[in-house]
């Protein structure tokens, strides 16, 4: 089974409207972290927002918020008031707590989803 | 220079060539990563270095050879590549999970090297 699933290959939104990008994950770890990255056409991956598995509140960073539903294993990204510059590829990623065993071999391993291309129309 | 830099930004090479990709981070991090991003596939982790020691090799073919001389620099040496190795190669760095603990160690990415193998 895939660890991170992004079911929307592409999404379209009108400028100034909100959009939700879906992400579901699969893990048996109790401790894990979920990340969203933005990748513009230039190629650089830009960190947007982080949600820890023990965080009780949904993470927010400016226009970005993460709709974290732990029981459903979903971590959807909500972008409010979309801007033309938001057009990019968006990746959901997960780091599992088991990656940090003493003497472990998977320090810092992030598993990425396949991404969603967001297009913002004027 | 700030953040994570990668050179070259674009590289075209033949299957018999030997080339190297360079990554440098100016963030004081101790963990560095190589990822491969092929078209229509998720990012694939290739290698992880933690305090200059390789801690992850994700079944990467030996024609890719990483080198981490210090915590600020990471190289990926390429030789006898195949056309299917054409991809965007991304370098990232983070605080070392082994010292800072927890699962929150944001990875900062470089702009990538777009590699084309002819």
XYZ file of C-alpha atoms in Angstrom, chain A residues 31-33 35 37 39 41-47 50 52-53 89 91 95-97 100 104-114, chain B residues 4 9 33 35 37 40-43 45 48 50 55-58 88 90 94 97-98 102-112 114:
66
model
C 4.572 9.372 16.190
C 4.803 10.871 12.746
C 4.844 14.191 10.971
C 4.417 18.071 5.570
C 5.597 21.339 -0.026
C 7.058 23.104 -6.199
C 7.976 25.419 -12.318
C 11.474 26.494 -11.252
C 11.813 23.130 -9.497
C 12.629 24.180 -5.950
C 10.598 22.514 -3.198
C 9.219 25.092 -0.771
C 8.091 24.023 2.678
C 3.765 20.901 9.161
C 2.618 16.525 14.083
C 0.644 13.435 14.919
C 2.725 21.346 -7.935
C 3.302 17.510 -2.492
C 8.002 11.265 8.225
C 7.385 8.297 10.497
C 8.650 8.109 14.032
C 14.654 7.583 14.411
C 18.697 3.358 12.609
C 19.166 3.598 8.916
C 16.412 5.945 7.932
C 17.165 9.260 9.537
C 14.931 11.956 8.267
C 13.290 9.860 5.594
C 10.362 11.647 3.988
C 7.891 9.740 1.857
C 6.174 11.871 -0.772
C 2.879 11.567 -2.567
C 2.587 11.895 -6.315
C 20.647 25.225 -0.317
C 21.156 23.624 -12.762
C 19.632 14.143 1.228
C 16.148 12.812 -4.122
C 12.126 13.257 -9.269
C 4.812 11.367 -13.201
C 6.432 9.675 -10.199
C 6.698 10.713 -6.566
C 9.983 12.003 -5.259
C 14.738 9.305 -1.696
C 20.695 10.243 3.423
C 23.777 12.331 8.893
C 22.516 6.343 6.863
C 20.284 5.468 3.946
C 20.854 3.978 0.519
C 17.495 3.348 -1.017
C 15.345 16.320 -11.664
C 17.019 17.483 -5.676
C 17.744 19.467 7.701
C 17.010 14.071 13.684
C 19.442 12.124 15.818
C 11.099 14.266 17.174
C 9.670 14.028 13.730
C 9.696 17.713 12.949
C 12.784 18.435 10.988
C 11.808 20.528 8.055
C 13.850 19.754 4.995
C 15.071 22.666 2.939
C 15.469 21.894 -0.724
C 17.762 23.233 -3.366
C 16.525 24.221 -6.829
C 17.562 20.905 -8.348
C 17.759 18.872 -14.414
